[in-house]
Short mmCIF file of C-alpha atoms in Angstrom, two decimals:
data_model
loop_
_atom_site.label_atom_id
_atom_site.label_comp_id
_atom_site.label_asym_id
_atom_site.label_seq_id
_atom_site.Cartn_x
_atom_site.Cartn_y
_atom_site.Cartn_z
CA UNK A 1 162.64 -161.53 199.68
CA UNK A 2 162.71 -163.81 196.66
CA UNK A 3 166.41 -163.16 196.20
CA UNK A 4 167.07 -163.99 199.86
CA UNK A 5 165.24 -167.24 199.32
CA UNK A 6 167.26 -168.06 196.21
CA UNK A 7 170.55 -167.30 197.99
CA UNK A 8 169.49 -169.38 200.98
CA UNK A 9 168.54 -172.28 198.72
CA UNK A 10 171.89 -172.19 196.97
CA UNK A 11 173.65 -172.17 200.34
CA UNK A 12 171.53 -175.01 201.63
CA UNK A 13 172.26 -177.01 198.50
CA UNK A 14 175.93 -176.66 199.46
CA UNK A 15 175.32 -177.84 203.03
CA UNK A 16 173.27 -180.81 201.89
CA UNK A 17 175.94 -181.86 199.41
CA UNK A 18 178.64 -181.53 202.06
CA UNK A 19 176.65 -183.57 204.60
CA UNK A 20 175.99 -186.33 202.14
CA UNK A 21 179.59 -186.32 200.99
CA UNK A 22 180.67 -187.01 204.57
CA UNK A 23 178.14 -189.78 204.89
CA UNK A 24 179.39 -191.41 201.70
CA UNK A 25 182.99 -191.18 202.90
CA UNK A 26 182.03 -192.81 206.21
CA UNK A 27 180.23 -195.69 204.58
CA UNK A 28 183.06 -196.15 202.11
CA UNK A 29 185.68 -196.09 204.85
CA UNK A 30 183.75 -198.67 206.85
CA UNK A 31 183.44 -200.97 203.85
CA UNK A 32 187.08 -200.57 202.93
CA UNK A 33 188.17 -201.39 206.46
CA UNK A 34 185.97 -204.43 206.58
CA UNK A 35 186.86 -205.99 203.24
CA UNK A 36 190.41 -204.92 202.49
CA UNK A 37 191.55 -203.69 205.86
CA UNK A 38 192.18 -200.40 204.09
CA UNK A 39 189.71 -197.62 204.83
CA UNK A 40 191.28 -195.02 202.50
CA UNK A 41 190.67 -196.90 199.27
CA UNK A 42 187.13 -197.77 200.41
CA UNK A 43 186.37 -194.10 200.99
CA UNK A 44 187.77 -193.05 197.61
CA UNK A 45 185.93 -195.76 195.68
CA UNK A 46 182.65 -195.01 197.47
CA UNK A 47 183.02 -191.30 196.74
CA UNK A 48 183.70 -191.91 193.04
CA UNK A 49 180.84 -194.40 192.69
CA UNK A 50 178.42 -192.09 194.53
CA UNK A 51 179.54 -189.09 192.46
CA UNK A 52 179.08 -190.87 189.14
CA UNK A 53 175.73 -192.30 190.24
CA UNK A 54 174.61 -188.87 191.44
CA UNK A 55 175.61 -187.14 188.21
CA UNK A 56 173.66 -189.69 186.19
CA UNK A 57 170.69 -189.28 188.52
CA UNK A 58 170.77 -185.49 188.29
CA UNK A 59 171.04 -185.41 184.52
CA UNK A 60 168.13 -187.83 184.30
CA UNK A 61 166.24 -186.60 187.34
CA UNK A 62 163.19 -185.18 185.62
CA UNK A 63 162.60 -188.34 183.63
CA UNK A 64 163.28 -190.56 186.64
CA UNK A 65 160.97 -188.60 188.96
CA UNK A 66 158.25 -188.46 186.33
CA UNK A 67 158.36 -192.18 185.60
CA UNK A 68 158.42 -193.03 189.33
CA UNK A 69 155.20 -191.04 189.64
CA UNK A 70 153.66 -192.57 186.51
CA UNK A 71 153.48 -189.25 184.71
CA UNK A 72 153.25 -188.93 180.94
CA UNK A 73 154.50 -185.88 179.11
CA UNK A 74 152.25 -183.78 176.95
CA UNK A 75 153.96 -181.88 174.20
CA UNK A 76 151.16 -180.00 172.53
CA UNK A 77 148.73 -177.37 173.73
CA UNK A 78 145.76 -179.24 172.22
CA UNK A 79 146.21 -182.18 174.65
CA UNK A 80 145.26 -180.04 177.67
CA UNK A 81 144.60 -176.47 176.54
CA UNK A 82 143.65 -174.97 179.89
CA UNK A 83 146.58 -176.49 181.79
CA UNK A 84 149.03 -175.54 179.05
CA UNK A 85 147.73 -171.97 178.91
CA UNK A 86 147.93 -171.54 182.68
CA UNK A 87 151.51 -172.80 182.81
CA UNK A 88 152.35 -170.44 179.95
CA UNK A 89 150.75 -167.53 181.87
CA UNK A 90 152.57 -168.23 185.12
CA UNK A 91 155.91 -168.76 183.36
CA UNK A 92 155.35 -165.46 181.55
CA UNK A 93 154.58 -163.44 184.64
CA UNK A 94 157.20 -165.27 186.75
CA UNK A 95 159.80 -164.62 184.01
CA UNK A 96 160.95 -168.23 183.72
CA UNK A 97 161.05 -170.34 180.54
CA UNK A 98 158.08 -172.62 179.84
CA UNK A 99 158.54 -175.87 181.80
CA UNK A 100 157.81 -179.34 180.39
CA UNK A 101 154.25 -180.43 181.16
CA UNK A 102 153.26 -183.83 182.58
CA UNK A 103 149.96 -185.43 183.54
CA UNK A 104 149.52 -188.17 186.16
CA UNK A 105 146.56 -190.50 185.76
CA UNK A 106 145.12 -190.33 189.30
CA UNK A 107 141.73 -189.20 190.55
CA UNK A 108 143.18 -187.48 193.64
CA UNK A 109 143.95 -183.78 193.05
CA UNK A 110 147.66 -182.96 193.39
CA UNK A 111 150.62 -181.38 191.56
CA UNK A 112 154.39 -180.94 191.79
CA UNK A 113 157.37 -179.34 190.07
CA UNK A 114 160.85 -180.73 189.54
CA UNK A 115 164.05 -180.10 187.57
CA UNK A 116 167.61 -178.80 187.90
CA UNK A 117 167.08 -175.15 187.08
CA UNK A 118 164.40 -172.79 185.80
CA UNK A 119 165.66 -173.57 182.27
CA UNK A 120 165.24 -177.31 182.80
CA UNK A 121 162.09 -177.66 184.82
CA UNK A 122 158.88 -179.67 184.64
CA UNK A 123 155.44 -179.42 186.16
CA UNK A 124 153.16 -182.41 186.71
CA UNK A 125 149.49 -182.41 187.68
CA UNK A 126 147.02 -185.24 188.27
CA UNK A 127 143.96 -185.82 186.13
CA UNK A 128 141.99 -185.38 189.37
CA UNK A 129 143.15 -181.81 189.78
CA UNK A 130 142.14 -181.01 186.20
CA UNK A 131 138.67 -182.40 186.81
CA UNK A 132 137.95 -180.95 190.23
CA UNK A 133 139.51 -177.49 190.16
CA UNK A 134 138.20 -174.53 188.20
CA UNK A 135 140.46 -172.27 186.22
CA UNK A 136 141.13 -169.80 189.05
CA UNK A 137 142.00 -172.55 191.52
CA UNK A 138 144.25 -174.31 189.05
CA UNK A 139 145.98 -171.01 188.36
CA UNK A 140 146.82 -170.70 192.08
CA UNK A 141 148.28 -174.23 192.08
CA UNK A 142 150.34 -173.62 188.94
CA UNK A 143 151.54 -170.32 190.44
CA UNK A 144 152.71 -172.29 193.50
CA UNK A 145 154.63 -174.76 191.30
CA UNK A 146 156.20 -172.02 189.16
CA UNK A 147 157.32 -170.35 192.41
CA UNK A 148 159.17 -173.54 193.38
CA UNK A 149 160.88 -173.35 189.98
CA UNK A 150 161.71 -169.68 190.38
CA UNK A 151 163.03 -170.08 193.96
CA UNK A 152 165.42 -172.88 192.96
CA UNK A 153 163.54 -175.16 195.37
CA UNK A 154 163.48 -177.72 192.60
CA UNK A 155 167.28 -177.85 192.33
CA UNK A 156 167.71 -178.41 196.06
CA UNK A 157 165.07 -181.12 195.98
CA UNK A 158 166.62 -182.84 192.98
CA UNK A 159 170.08 -182.90 194.53
CA UNK A 160 168.76 -184.13 197.88
CA UNK A 161 166.83 -186.89 196.11
CA UNK A 162 169.83 -187.92 194.01
CA UNK A 163 172.08 -187.96 197.06
CA UNK A 164 169.76 -190.07 199.14
CA UNK A 165 169.37 -192.45 196.21
CA UNK A 166 173.18 -192.71 195.99
CA UNK A 167 173.41 -193.47 199.72
CA UNK A 168 170.60 -195.96 199.40
CA UNK A 169 172.46 -197.71 196.61
CA UNK A 170 175.70 -197.89 198.60
CA UNK A 171 173.93 -199.23 201.66
CA UNK A 172 172.08 -201.79 199.62
CA UNK A 173 175.28 -202.92 197.94
CA UNK A 174 177.15 -203.05 201.24
CA UNK A 175 174.54 -205.03 203.11
CA UNK A 176 174.30 -207.56 200.27
CA UNK A 177 178.03 -207.95 200.30
CA UNK A 178 178.08 -208.36 204.07
CA UNK A 179 175.41 -211.00 203.83
CA UNK A 180 177.14 -213.12 201.20
CA UNK A 181 180.73 -212.23 202.06
CA UNK A 182 180.24 -212.91 205.77
CA UNK A 183 180.09 -216.67 205.14
CA UNK A 184 183.42 -216.84 203.36
CA UNK A 185 185.20 -215.48 206.36
CA UNK A 186 184.29 -218.34 208.66
CA UNK A 187 187.74 -219.96 208.50
CA UNK A 188 189.57 -216.69 208.78
CA UNK A 189 191.94 -215.98 211.65
CA UNK A 190 190.12 -212.90 212.76
CA UNK A 191 186.83 -214.75 212.53
CA UNK A 192 185.21 -213.50 215.68
CA UNK A 193 186.59 -209.97 215.35
CA UNK A 194 185.47 -209.83 211.71
CA UNK A 195 181.99 -210.95 212.57
CA UNK A 196 181.70 -208.46 215.37
CA UNK A 197 182.79 -205.65 213.05
CA UNK A 198 180.44 -206.85 210.33
CA UNK A 199 177.63 -206.84 212.81
CA UNK A 200 178.41 -203.35 214.06
CA UNK A 201 178.79 -201.99 210.55
CA UNK A 202 175.62 -203.49 209.24
CA UNK A 203 173.79 -201.97 212.20
CA UNK A 204 175.40 -198.61 211.49
CA UNK A 205 174.45 -198.83 207.82
CA UNK A 206 170.90 -199.74 208.68
CA UNK A 207 170.77 -196.66 210.88
CA UNK A 208 172.37 -194.45 208.25
CA UNK A 209 169.92 -195.27 205.48
CA UNK A 210 166.83 -193.77 207.08
CA UNK A 211 169.00 -190.93 208.37
CA UNK A 212 169.87 -190.06 204.78
CA UNK A 213 166.23 -190.02 203.92
CA UNK A 214 165.38 -187.73 206.80
CA UNK A 215 168.19 -185.34 205.92
CA UNK A 216 166.69 -185.15 202.46
CA UNK A 217 163.32 -184.41 203.95
CA UNK A 218 164.78 -181.71 206.17
CA UNK A 219 166.27 -180.07 203.13
CA UNK A 220 162.83 -180.01 201.60
CA UNK A 221 161.77 -177.83 204.46
CA UNK A 222 158.14 -177.21 205.22
CA UNK A 223 158.74 -173.49 205.26
CA UNK A 224 159.12 -173.40 201.51
CA UNK A 225 155.52 -174.50 201.06
CA UNK A 226 154.38 -171.35 202.84
CA UNK A 227 156.76 -169.30 200.73
CA UNK A 228 155.59 -170.83 197.47
CA UNK A 229 151.98 -170.10 198.50
CA UNK A 230 152.83 -166.45 199.09
CA UNK A 231 154.79 -166.19 195.84
CA UNK A 232 151.92 -167.77 193.97
CA UNK A 233 149.59 -165.01 195.18
CA UNK A 234 152.20 -162.48 194.16
CA UNK A 235 151.97 -163.86 190.62
CA UNK A 236 148.23 -164.40 190.35
CA UNK A 237 147.12 -161.59 192.70
CA UNK A 238 144.26 -163.83 193.69
CA UNK A 239 144.56 -165.57 197.08
CA UNK A 240 140.99 -166.92 196.89
CA UNK A 241 141.87 -169.24 194.00
CA UNK A 242 144.70 -170.92 195.89
CA UNK A 243 142.69 -171.06 199.14
CA UNK A 244 139.82 -172.95 197.59
CA UNK A 245 142.27 -175.13 195.63
CA UNK A 246 144.00 -176.11 198.90
CA UNK A 247 140.62 -176.90 200.45
CA UNK A 248 139.79 -179.24 197.58
CA UNK A 249 143.23 -180.88 197.74
CA UNK A 250 142.85 -181.37 201.50
CA UNK A 251 139.37 -182.77 201.17
CA UNK A 252 140.23 -185.74 198.95
CA UNK A 253 141.35 -189.35 198.99
CA UNK A 254 145.07 -190.34 199.00
CA UNK A 255 146.92 -190.74 195.70
CA UNK A 256 147.75 -194.12 194.23
CA UNK A 257 150.24 -193.23 191.53
CA UNK A 258 152.57 -191.18 193.74
CA UNK A 259 156.03 -192.48 194.63
CA UNK A 260 156.71 -192.38 198.42
CA UNK A 261 160.19 -190.88 197.96
CA UNK A 262 158.84 -187.89 196.09
CA UNK A 263 155.92 -187.20 198.41
CA UNK A 264 157.61 -184.02 199.67
CA UNK A 265 157.52 -182.58 196.15
CA UNK A 266 153.73 -182.47 195.98
CA UNK A 267 151.69 -179.38 196.82
CA UNK A 268 149.63 -181.42 199.30
CA UNK A 269 150.75 -184.62 201.07
CA UNK A 270 149.75 -187.31 198.55
CA UNK A 271 149.35 -189.99 201.25
CA UNK A 272 147.36 -187.90 203.71
CA UNK A 273 149.50 -188.98 206.65
CA UNK A 274 147.76 -186.88 209.23
CA UNK A 275 149.46 -187.87 212.47
CA UNK A 276 152.46 -189.94 211.56
CA UNK A 277 154.83 -189.35 214.52
CA UNK A 278 153.37 -185.92 215.00
CA UNK A 279 154.28 -182.82 213.06
CA UNK A 280 158.02 -183.29 213.45
CA UNK A 281 158.37 -185.62 210.49
CA UNK A 282 155.52 -184.23 208.42
CA UNK A 283 156.66 -183.26 204.94
CA UNK A 284 153.89 -180.70 204.60
CA UNK A 285 152.55 -178.02 206.92
CA UNK A 286 148.89 -178.48 207.87
CA UNK A 287 146.68 -177.14 205.09
CA UNK A 288 144.53 -175.27 207.61
CA UNK A 289 147.65 -173.34 208.60
CA UNK A 290 148.46 -172.47 205.01
CA UNK A 291 144.91 -171.31 204.36
CA UNK A 292 144.97 -169.17 207.51
CA UNK A 293 148.11 -167.40 206.29
CA UNK A 294 146.63 -166.84 202.84
CA UNK A 295 143.45 -165.45 204.29
CA UNK A 296 145.41 -162.75 206.06
CA UNK A 297 146.51 -161.27 202.73
CA UNK B 1 202.36 -139.57 187.19
CA UNK B 2 199.46 -137.02 187.08
CA UNK B 3 198.91 -138.12 183.48
CA UNK B 4 198.40 -141.69 184.50
CA UNK B 5 195.88 -140.68 187.15
CA UNK B 6 194.05 -138.53 184.64
CA UNK B 7 193.90 -141.36 182.13
CA UNK B 8 192.62 -143.77 184.77
CA UNK B 9 189.93 -141.32 185.89
CA UNK B 10 188.89 -140.75 182.26
CA UNK B 11 188.79 -144.48 181.57
CA UNK B 12 186.61 -145.07 184.62
CA UNK B 13 184.25 -142.28 183.54
CA UNK B 14 183.96 -143.66 180.02
CA UNK B 15 183.33 -147.17 181.32
CA UNK B 16 180.66 -145.89 183.69
CA UNK B 17 179.02 -143.89 180.89
CA UNK B 18 178.93 -146.89 178.57
CA UNK B 19 177.47 -149.19 181.19
CA UNK B 20 174.84 -146.64 182.25
CA UNK B 21 173.87 -146.16 178.61
CA UNK B 22 173.68 -149.90 177.99
CA UNK B 23 171.59 -150.34 181.12
CA UNK B 24 169.10 -147.77 179.89
CA UNK B 25 168.93 -149.36 176.44
CA UNK B 26 168.37 -152.79 177.97
CA UNK B 27 165.54 -151.60 180.20
CA UNK B 28 163.93 -149.73 177.30
CA UNK B 29 164.11 -152.92 175.24
CA UNK B 30 162.30 -154.78 178.04
CA UNK B 31 159.54 -152.17 177.89
CA UNK B 32 159.26 -152.51 174.13
CA UNK B 33 159.31 -156.29 174.32
CA UNK B 34 156.58 -156.38 176.92
CA UNK B 35 154.48 -154.06 174.80
CA UNK B 36 154.87 -156.32 171.81
CA UNK B 37 153.70 -159.23 173.99
CA UNK B 38 150.52 -157.31 174.71
CA UNK B 39 150.21 -156.48 171.04
CA UNK B 40 150.46 -160.14 170.01
CA UNK B 41 147.62 -161.01 172.38
CA UNK B 42 145.46 -158.11 171.20
CA UNK B 43 145.86 -159.29 167.60
CA UNK B 44 145.04 -162.84 168.63
CA UNK B 45 141.85 -161.68 170.26
CA UNK B 46 140.93 -159.65 167.19
CA UNK B 47 141.33 -162.83 165.14
CA UNK B 48 139.20 -164.87 167.53
CA UNK B 49 136.20 -162.56 167.56
CA UNK B 50 134.99 -163.43 164.01
CA UNK B 51 135.06 -167.08 165.14
CA UNK B 52 132.91 -166.16 168.10
CA UNK B 53 130.40 -164.54 165.77
CA UNK B 54 130.26 -167.52 163.43
CA UNK B 55 130.10 -170.10 166.24
CA UNK B 56 127.16 -168.39 167.90
CA UNK B 57 125.37 -167.80 164.59
CA UNK B 58 123.23 -170.91 164.95
CA UNK B 59 121.94 -169.73 168.30
CA UNK B 60 119.71 -167.04 166.88
CA UNK B 61 118.93 -165.22 170.06
CA UNK B 62 122.36 -165.30 171.58
CA UNK B 63 122.85 -161.83 173.06
CA UNK B 64 122.67 -159.94 169.77
CA UNK B 65 123.26 -156.53 171.34
CA UNK B 66 126.34 -157.53 173.33
CA UNK B 67 127.79 -159.42 170.40
CA UNK B 68 127.33 -156.39 168.17
CA UNK B 69 129.13 -154.23 170.70
CA UNK B 70 132.02 -156.71 170.79
CA UNK B 71 132.40 -156.52 167.01
CA UNK B 72 132.21 -152.73 167.07
CA UNK B 73 134.89 -152.46 169.73
CA UNK B 74 137.07 -154.89 167.84
CA UNK B 75 136.82 -152.80 164.67
CA UNK B 76 137.52 -149.68 166.67
CA UNK B 77 140.60 -151.34 168.14
CA UNK B 78 142.06 -152.20 164.72
CA UNK B 79 141.62 -148.60 163.59
CA UNK B 80 143.72 -147.08 166.39
CA UNK B 81 147.30 -146.15 165.33
CA UNK B 82 149.82 -148.71 166.55
CA UNK B 83 151.85 -146.34 168.71
CA UNK B 84 148.92 -144.98 170.71
CA UNK B 85 149.23 -147.37 173.64
CA UNK B 86 146.89 -145.57 176.01
CA UNK B 87 144.02 -145.37 173.53
CA UNK B 88 144.56 -148.99 172.50
CA UNK B 89 144.39 -150.21 176.07
CA UNK B 90 141.35 -148.13 176.85
CA UNK B 91 139.33 -149.70 174.04
CA UNK B 92 140.84 -153.10 174.85
CA UNK B 93 139.65 -152.80 178.45
CA UNK B 94 136.13 -152.02 177.26
CA UNK B 95 136.27 -155.02 174.97
CA UNK B 96 137.46 -157.23 177.87
CA UNK B 97 134.56 -156.11 180.03
CA UNK B 98 132.03 -156.72 177.27
CA UNK B 99 133.46 -160.16 176.51
CA UNK B 100 133.34 -161.06 180.17
CA UNK B 101 129.67 -160.17 180.40
CA UNK B 102 129.06 -162.16 177.22
CA UNK B 103 130.63 -165.21 178.85
CA UNK B 104 128.58 -164.70 181.98
CA UNK B 105 125.43 -164.53 179.87
CA UNK B 106 126.29 -167.80 178.12
CA UNK B 107 125.19 -169.51 181.35
CA UNK B 108 121.64 -168.96 180.11
CA UNK B 109 122.25 -170.98 176.94
CA UNK B 110 122.80 -174.62 177.92
CA UNK B 111 122.89 -175.77 174.26
CA UNK B 112 125.60 -173.30 173.41
CA UNK B 113 127.58 -174.11 176.53
CA UNK B 114 127.57 -177.77 175.56
CA UNK B 115 128.94 -176.97 172.11
CA UNK B 116 132.58 -178.13 171.96
CA UNK B 117 133.54 -175.49 169.46
CA UNK B 118 132.16 -172.81 171.75
CA UNK B 119 133.95 -174.34 174.73
CA UNK B 120 137.27 -174.29 172.88
CA UNK B 121 136.67 -170.73 171.84
CA UNK B 122 135.87 -169.71 175.41
CA UNK B 123 139.15 -171.26 176.56
CA UNK B 124 141.07 -169.45 173.83
CA UNK B 125 139.47 -166.11 174.63
CA UNK B 126 139.91 -166.53 178.39
CA UNK B 127 143.54 -167.45 177.79
CA UNK B 128 144.05 -164.35 175.67
CA UNK B 129 142.37 -162.12 178.23
CA UNK B 130 144.58 -163.49 181.01
CA UNK B 131 147.70 -163.11 178.91
CA UNK B 132 146.77 -159.49 178.21
CA UNK B 133 146.41 -158.88 181.94
CA UNK B 134 149.72 -160.58 182.78
CA UNK B 135 151.62 -158.87 179.98
CA UNK B 136 150.26 -155.55 181.19
CA UNK B 137 151.56 -156.39 184.66
CA UNK B 138 155.00 -157.07 183.14
CA UNK B 139 154.82 -153.93 181.00
CA UNK B 140 154.06 -151.75 183.99
CA UNK B 141 156.85 -153.26 186.06
CA UNK B 142 159.40 -152.72 183.27
CA UNK B 143 158.15 -149.14 182.80
CA UNK B 144 158.70 -148.66 186.53
CA UNK B 145 162.31 -149.81 186.38
CA UNK B 146 162.99 -147.60 183.35
CA UNK B 147 161.47 -144.62 185.18
CA UNK B 148 163.73 -145.24 188.17
CA UNK B 149 166.79 -145.25 185.91
CA UNK B 150 165.74 -142.09 184.07
CA UNK B 151 165.07 -140.18 187.27
CA UNK B 152 167.78 -141.32 189.64
CA UNK B 153 171.27 -139.91 189.85
CA UNK B 154 173.69 -140.46 188.13
CA UNK B 155 172.01 -142.40 185.31
CA UNK B 156 169.63 -139.46 184.77
CA UNK B 157 172.57 -137.52 183.19
CA UNK B 158 173.03 -140.17 180.51
CA UNK B 159 169.27 -140.41 180.03
CA UNK B 160 169.04 -136.67 179.48
CA UNK B 161 171.90 -136.56 176.97
CA UNK B 162 170.33 -139.32 174.89
CA UNK B 163 166.75 -138.13 175.30
CA UNK B 164 165.34 -141.20 176.98
CA UNK B 165 161.61 -140.70 177.51
CA UNK B 166 159.56 -141.94 180.41
CA UNK B 167 156.73 -144.24 179.37
CA UNK B 168 153.25 -143.96 180.76
CA UNK B 169 151.83 -146.76 182.86
CA UNK B 170 148.95 -148.70 181.34
CA UNK B 171 145.67 -148.22 183.14
CA UNK B 172 144.33 -151.27 184.93
CA UNK B 173 140.55 -151.72 184.58
CA UNK B 174 138.52 -150.92 187.71
CA UNK B 175 137.44 -154.50 188.41
CA UNK B 176 141.05 -155.70 188.43
CA UNK B 177 142.31 -153.00 190.74
CA UNK B 178 141.51 -154.82 193.95
CA UNK B 179 144.83 -156.60 194.11
CA UNK B 180 145.67 -158.18 197.45
CA UNK B 181 148.69 -156.94 199.33
CA UNK B 182 151.15 -159.78 199.51
CA UNK B 183 152.68 -159.84 202.93
CA UNK B 184 155.73 -162.04 203.31
CA UNK B 185 156.21 -161.35 207.01
CA UNK B 186 153.96 -164.21 207.96
CA UNK B 187 155.83 -166.52 205.68
CA UNK B 188 159.31 -165.72 206.78
CA UNK B 189 159.38 -167.76 209.95
CA UNK B 190 161.90 -170.46 210.50
CA UNK B 191 160.76 -174.06 210.70
CA UNK B 192 159.54 -175.26 213.98
#
């Protein structure tokens, strides 16, 4: 079961990378055609720029994600003994190395895991979760996060995030260029044609940007939250802890420190978007649903 | 030509034998490693108990009888020979139960509960207890995989030649036996 999940995640990582690669090529080709009348060189340059940007993002992803969510690292057990001990326990029983530990200063209870691999992973929790949850409940939450690490969910998420950031950067760059560059072309021969193309392309780019974001969200499928819940119980052998933790997380105010782009990483939706365009675009399954499945164990 | 076939067959057999042997050694090492993890935690707990005694000293009436039993069990535990895993775990389980009741009783002592030193000690002891439970879980699962290798064909031949012994599972205390059955069927639905 777990191994199926890991294999599926590795395959999906491949699909996501392929999809984004195509998107980058398209944007690059469009830019190249527009500015140099040469779509090939545009595509190549865009691909190289996106690749380099992505590699930098991935190698720095943990630090980037943590600073976007205002998390500070703790490096010693004495700074948060209970949290540290629980992460140690879950890493021990899940047979993964000890992740880095971060704390987010926010009264709303929440937590997430990130990283490139089980060897380079990190877990972050809010101060709210430390205050409101008892040891058993926190253990269920940490078990959930360690399961994301063990399933390679974190790698898929990191790559999807890096890719959508790369696309975002290209789109941003392109639309700026169109804005300023558009003026210079006034006296050009193909004035009207150029403007029409510029218009079409900027519309396309504007459409592509949110598309990239939603592909990323699709990759961070809701199903994996259910799976991480089940795997957590497999580690802790205590569904009650996670159930009452989820209740407390559900029954709380939205977070302030969370970054909107990483909202899908959290164990519970940090912004409490209950009915935003229905369930189709929800990043998290309804907590009542998750509790119902846990109660059946 | 027959010679070549014979050599190839022999080479394959030797390779298989070596890899089966190495597999057994590796699994046995996992078992030993997971035992030593338990052992580390048991020693840690033994070291923490004198602290518990000294921290609660000021609270004259704090559950004298239970505390005495904890110390007795701890001393008993240190006297057991290191290779007697079953006996060690039996006493350790008794000690866990007694400690747990001691913690439950601390609810009646608000002064003690407010004491930071006591709070830290509680966290340390709880942590050790949990780690013992989780290491035991790991130990039992590695014993299970070693048992499979020793019993199943063809690795059982190699195991017999080299006298690999099956290890006994560690007993889980009664109150921890009610483990939920994790059912993944509900969780394996595609996204809707």
